[in-house]
Amino acid sequence: MNKELLAFIIVAVLLAVVPFTFGTSTTFIAMSLAKGLAVLGILILLRAGQVSFGHAMYFAIGAYAAAFLSSAFRGIDMLLLIGAAILASGVAGAIVGIFVTRYRGIFFGMVNLAFSMVFYSILEKAFHITGGSDGMRIRRPTLLGMELKRAEFDIAIYYVILLFALLSVWLVWRYLRSPMGEALRAVKSNETRLEYVGLSAKSVLLGGYIASAVLCGIGGVFMGMVQGLATPEHAFWTRSSELVFIAALGGPAHVAGAFGGTVVFEAVRTYAAALLDDSWQLILGVTLIVIILWAPGGMVELFRRLTGLDRAKTLTPEAGR
């Protein structure tokens, strides 16, 4: 069996038993997986060599979609909230993507940031609609028509998030290795050659952009349901920077880096903040510097080195193909 597939199965099993082994960590892992889904969307754009400093907007769209619907329809099903978040973030990604995919490099990142900050301002100022800086409460939804108590809901949403995370990892892994994924790589390396084979670089990037927006929207709706709240902070530029930071920490070359980086980021922030007030950024920054200096490919590369996977690939004839 492929070592990466075996590692994926082992991690999936370990995560599946968390509620029964480390019950107090269930909410922490659920929130980490939710944010990891958004980071997975950032990795798609990094495949094309583009960095977005505004994707927190789609994270917020997912959370607010759940907030509005749960307020309007008491007892609405969780799956409907997820579907609404996918639709809302996908439509928003398509509309914004038409404009931002015209640009590359720093201009791509800054235009995304501009859209995100406009959306953040709307959430802040439209107090009577969005609740302003206080945000909106997300009422506890049902699941397949069943009303759940708080403890039952925490377990149920954990497994729903885990299922979506595992499915998203597999789908993104397949997408990046498909012809469209390879075309996305060509956007980074040589757009002219891509045009020569009859593919529009803008259309290829737009498809990846919409996929990344949807993943951020899914992450946002899950984060909102776990916290029970949607706030403008979800759309602020620091949240977008966090997603990019985590992508670099985990390793932009592999889908596993999205979730590995998120768990480390959240763990360092949580425990460092408890040990040193207002100094967790220092500890996190040092952690990132050490990883980048030792393993520029992030935590995935570090894991490969420690487990010998890199050496195995070097010794395998297919490694250079």
XYZ file of C-alpha atoms in Angstrom, residues 38-305:
268
model
C -10.333 27.294 4.137
C -6.550 26.826 4.006
C -7.110 24.040 1.503
C -8.730 26.646 -0.737
C -5.639 28.847 -0.409
C -3.457 25.916 -1.517
C -5.386 25.696 -4.790
C -4.465 29.296 -5.590
C -0.856 28.736 -4.538
C -0.726 25.966 -7.145
C -1.205 28.744 -9.701
C 1.381 30.941 -7.982
C -1.237 33.381 -6.693
C -1.713 34.547 -3.104
C -5.030 35.983 -1.931
C -5.170 38.315 1.062
C -8.952 38.516 0.909
C -10.307 34.974 1.042
C -11.601 35.500 4.567
C -14.514 37.203 2.801
C -15.774 33.799 1.655
C -15.162 32.409 5.135
C -17.490 35.117 6.461
C -20.036 34.534 3.689
C -20.356 30.903 4.759
C -20.859 31.859 8.408
C -23.380 34.624 7.682
C -25.344 32.404 5.291
C -25.912 30.069 8.235
C -26.727 32.975 10.555
C -29.405 34.464 8.299
C -31.055 31.139 7.516
C -31.013 29.851 11.097
C -32.592 33.124 12.240
C -35.301 32.996 9.581
C -36.083 29.273 9.868
C -35.937 27.753 13.336
C -34.847 24.127 13.327
C -33.403 24.285 9.805
C -31.294 21.262 8.913
C -27.512 21.475 9.107
C -27.134 20.089 5.587
C -29.261 22.927 4.219
C -27.000 25.458 5.935
C -23.948 23.803 4.401
C -25.602 23.793 0.978
C -26.494 27.479 1.327
C -22.893 28.310 2.288
C -21.569 26.419 -0.747
C -23.999 28.208 -3.061
C -23.402 31.681 -1.593
C -19.611 31.411 -1.547
C -19.531 29.843 -5.008
C -21.678 32.614 -6.541
C -19.653 35.309 -4.771
C -16.419 33.630 -5.905
C -17.622 33.559 -9.510
C -18.613 37.254 -9.483
C -15.444 38.504 -7.761
C -13.288 36.024 -9.674
C -14.285 37.560 -13.016
C -12.515 40.745 -11.909
C -9.560 39.471 -9.887
C -8.408 36.768 -12.312
C -7.391 39.507 -14.728
C -4.445 40.237 -12.442
C -1.401 38.339 -11.249
C 1.053 38.536 -8.383
C 0.750 41.356 -5.874
C -2.113 42.943 -7.810
C -4.123 39.720 -7.506
C -3.580 39.709 -3.747
C -4.380 43.394 -3.276
C -7.583 43.356 -5.334
C -8.813 40.413 -3.268
C -7.939 42.347 -0.127
C -9.907 45.363 -1.371
C -13.049 43.288 -1.975
C -12.691 41.666 1.429
C -12.340 44.969 3.287
C -15.359 46.434 1.483
C -17.377 43.413 2.597
C -16.024 43.758 6.142
C -17.092 47.404 6.228
C -20.602 46.489 5.081
C -20.882 43.893 7.846
C -19.719 46.462 10.396
C -21.932 49.350 9.243
C -25.158 47.498 8.420
C -25.918 47.048 12.107
C -29.683 46.520 11.745
C -29.101 43.710 9.236
C -25.863 42.036 10.310
C -25.691 42.977 13.981
C -22.612 45.116 13.410
C -19.494 44.272 15.391
C -21.559 42.068 17.717
C -22.300 39.721 14.859
C -25.251 37.354 14.467
C -26.157 34.310 16.469
C -26.303 31.009 14.623
C -29.069 28.928 16.140
C -28.387 25.257 16.635
C -29.650 23.415 13.542
C -31.154 19.965 13.360
C -29.435 17.059 11.655
C -31.542 14.992 9.269
C -34.596 16.274 11.099
C -33.326 15.321 14.561
C -33.091 17.930 17.314
C -29.882 17.450 19.274
C -28.844 18.584 22.724
C -25.615 20.546 23.083
C -23.375 17.564 23.855
C -24.960 15.486 21.088
C -24.666 18.369 18.647
C -20.937 18.808 19.387
C -20.293 15.152 18.561
C -22.503 15.198 15.461
C -20.980 18.336 13.948
C -17.489 16.998 14.671
C -18.127 13.947 12.511
C -19.817 16.008 9.793
C -16.788 18.326 9.662
C -14.422 15.338 9.654
C -16.349 13.753 6.778
C -16.219 16.957 4.730
C -12.533 17.424 5.529
C -11.596 13.918 4.382
C -13.766 14.201 1.270
C -12.311 17.628 0.433
C -8.740 16.356 0.813
C -9.456 13.544 -1.630
C -11.276 15.778 -4.128
C -8.604 18.500 -4.078
C -5.867 15.866 -4.358
C -7.584 14.448 -7.452
C -8.248 17.919 -8.862
C -4.620 19.032 -8.571
C -3.502 15.880 -10.386
C -6.119 16.165 -13.108
C -5.541 17.944 -16.446
C -7.194 21.067 -15.015
C -4.902 20.922 -12.013
C -1.875 20.667 -14.264
C -3.242 23.594 -16.287
C -3.453 25.516 -13.022
C 0.251 24.827 -12.488
C 0.907 26.172 -15.991
C -0.655 29.497 -14.981
C 2.291 29.851 -12.617
C 5.006 28.640 -14.975
C 4.049 29.702 -18.506
C 0.650 31.108 -19.457
C 1.664 31.541 -23.093
C 2.126 27.807 -23.595
C -1.219 27.226 -21.950
C -2.864 29.521 -24.503
C -1.065 27.666 -27.324
C -2.775 24.395 -26.425
C -6.163 26.110 -26.563
C -6.820 26.771 -22.879
C -7.619 30.186 -21.457
C -5.376 30.983 -18.488
C -8.068 33.247 -17.074
C -10.728 30.512 -17.278
C -8.428 27.959 -15.661
C -7.612 30.357 -12.822
C -11.287 31.303 -12.458
C -12.224 27.642 -11.988
C -9.582 27.256 -9.285
C -10.667 30.528 -7.700
C -14.302 29.417 -7.420
C -13.216 26.087 -5.908
C -11.078 27.902 -3.351
C -13.963 30.249 -2.483
C -16.313 27.300 -1.922
C -13.822 25.605 0.394
C -13.492 28.817 2.399
C -17.279 29.085 2.567
C -17.579 25.526 3.887
C -14.909 26.241 6.475
C -16.759 29.404 7.493
C -20.148 27.744 7.937
C -18.615 25.003 10.073
C -16.696 27.498 12.197
C -19.863 29.531 12.641
C -21.933 26.530 13.705
C -19.286 25.353 16.175
C -18.998 28.817 17.742
C -22.685 29.624 17.334
C -21.794 33.067 16.005
C -20.921 34.927 12.808
C -18.959 38.168 13.225
C -17.348 40.697 10.856
C -13.993 39.546 12.214
C -14.319 36.518 9.946
C -13.861 38.832 6.944
C -11.072 41.015 8.366
C -7.707 41.053 6.585
C -5.928 39.433 9.542
C -8.034 36.299 9.070
C -6.985 36.163 5.407
C -3.354 36.568 6.460
C -3.784 33.733 8.935
C -4.912 31.419 6.150
C -1.873 32.291 4.014
C 0.422 31.958 7.045
C -0.957 28.499 7.836
C -0.554 27.411 4.198
C 3.137 28.351 4.346
C 3.546 26.701 7.755
C 1.936 23.428 6.721
C 3.474 23.238 3.263
C 1.843 24.525 0.065
C 2.961 21.531 -1.992
C 0.633 18.978 -0.388
C -3.015 18.975 0.690
C -2.096 17.506 4.077
C -0.244 20.707 4.883
C -3.532 22.606 5.157
C -4.702 20.618 8.168
C -1.328 19.874 9.728
C -0.444 23.562 9.633
C -3.814 24.553 11.095
C -3.529 22.184 14.056
C -0.012 23.432 14.863
C -1.051 27.070 14.425
C -4.072 26.761 16.713
C -2.183 24.676 19.289
C 0.709 27.143 19.478
C -1.670 30.092 19.690
C -3.793 28.463 22.397
C -1.019 27.234 24.667
C 1.418 30.077 24.034
C -1.265 32.615 24.884
C -1.879 30.762 28.161
C 1.827 30.816 29.025
C 2.801 34.273 27.782
C 0.212 37.039 27.564
C 0.274 38.907 24.243
C 3.381 36.994 23.149
C 1.945 34.061 21.232
C 2.749 35.835 17.944
C 6.435 35.789 18.918
C 6.396 32.059 19.606
C 4.433 31.353 16.427
C 6.800 33.503 14.365
C 9.848 31.699 15.747
C 8.162 28.359 15.013
C 7.561 29.360 11.391
C 11.119 30.658 10.956
C 12.600 27.418 12.298
C 10.425 25.277 10.037
C 11.143 27.393 6.950
C 14.905 27.374 7.581
C 15.017 23.649 8.225
C 12.283 22.577 5.809
C 11.270 25.249 3.243
C 8.426 22.983 2.128
C 6.730 23.349 5.498
C 5.580 20.674 7.903
C 4.895 18.180 5.114
C 8.533 18.290 4.047
C 9.596 18.014 7.691
C 7.381 14.952 8.105
C 8.833 13.375 4.964
C 12.353 13.889 6.251
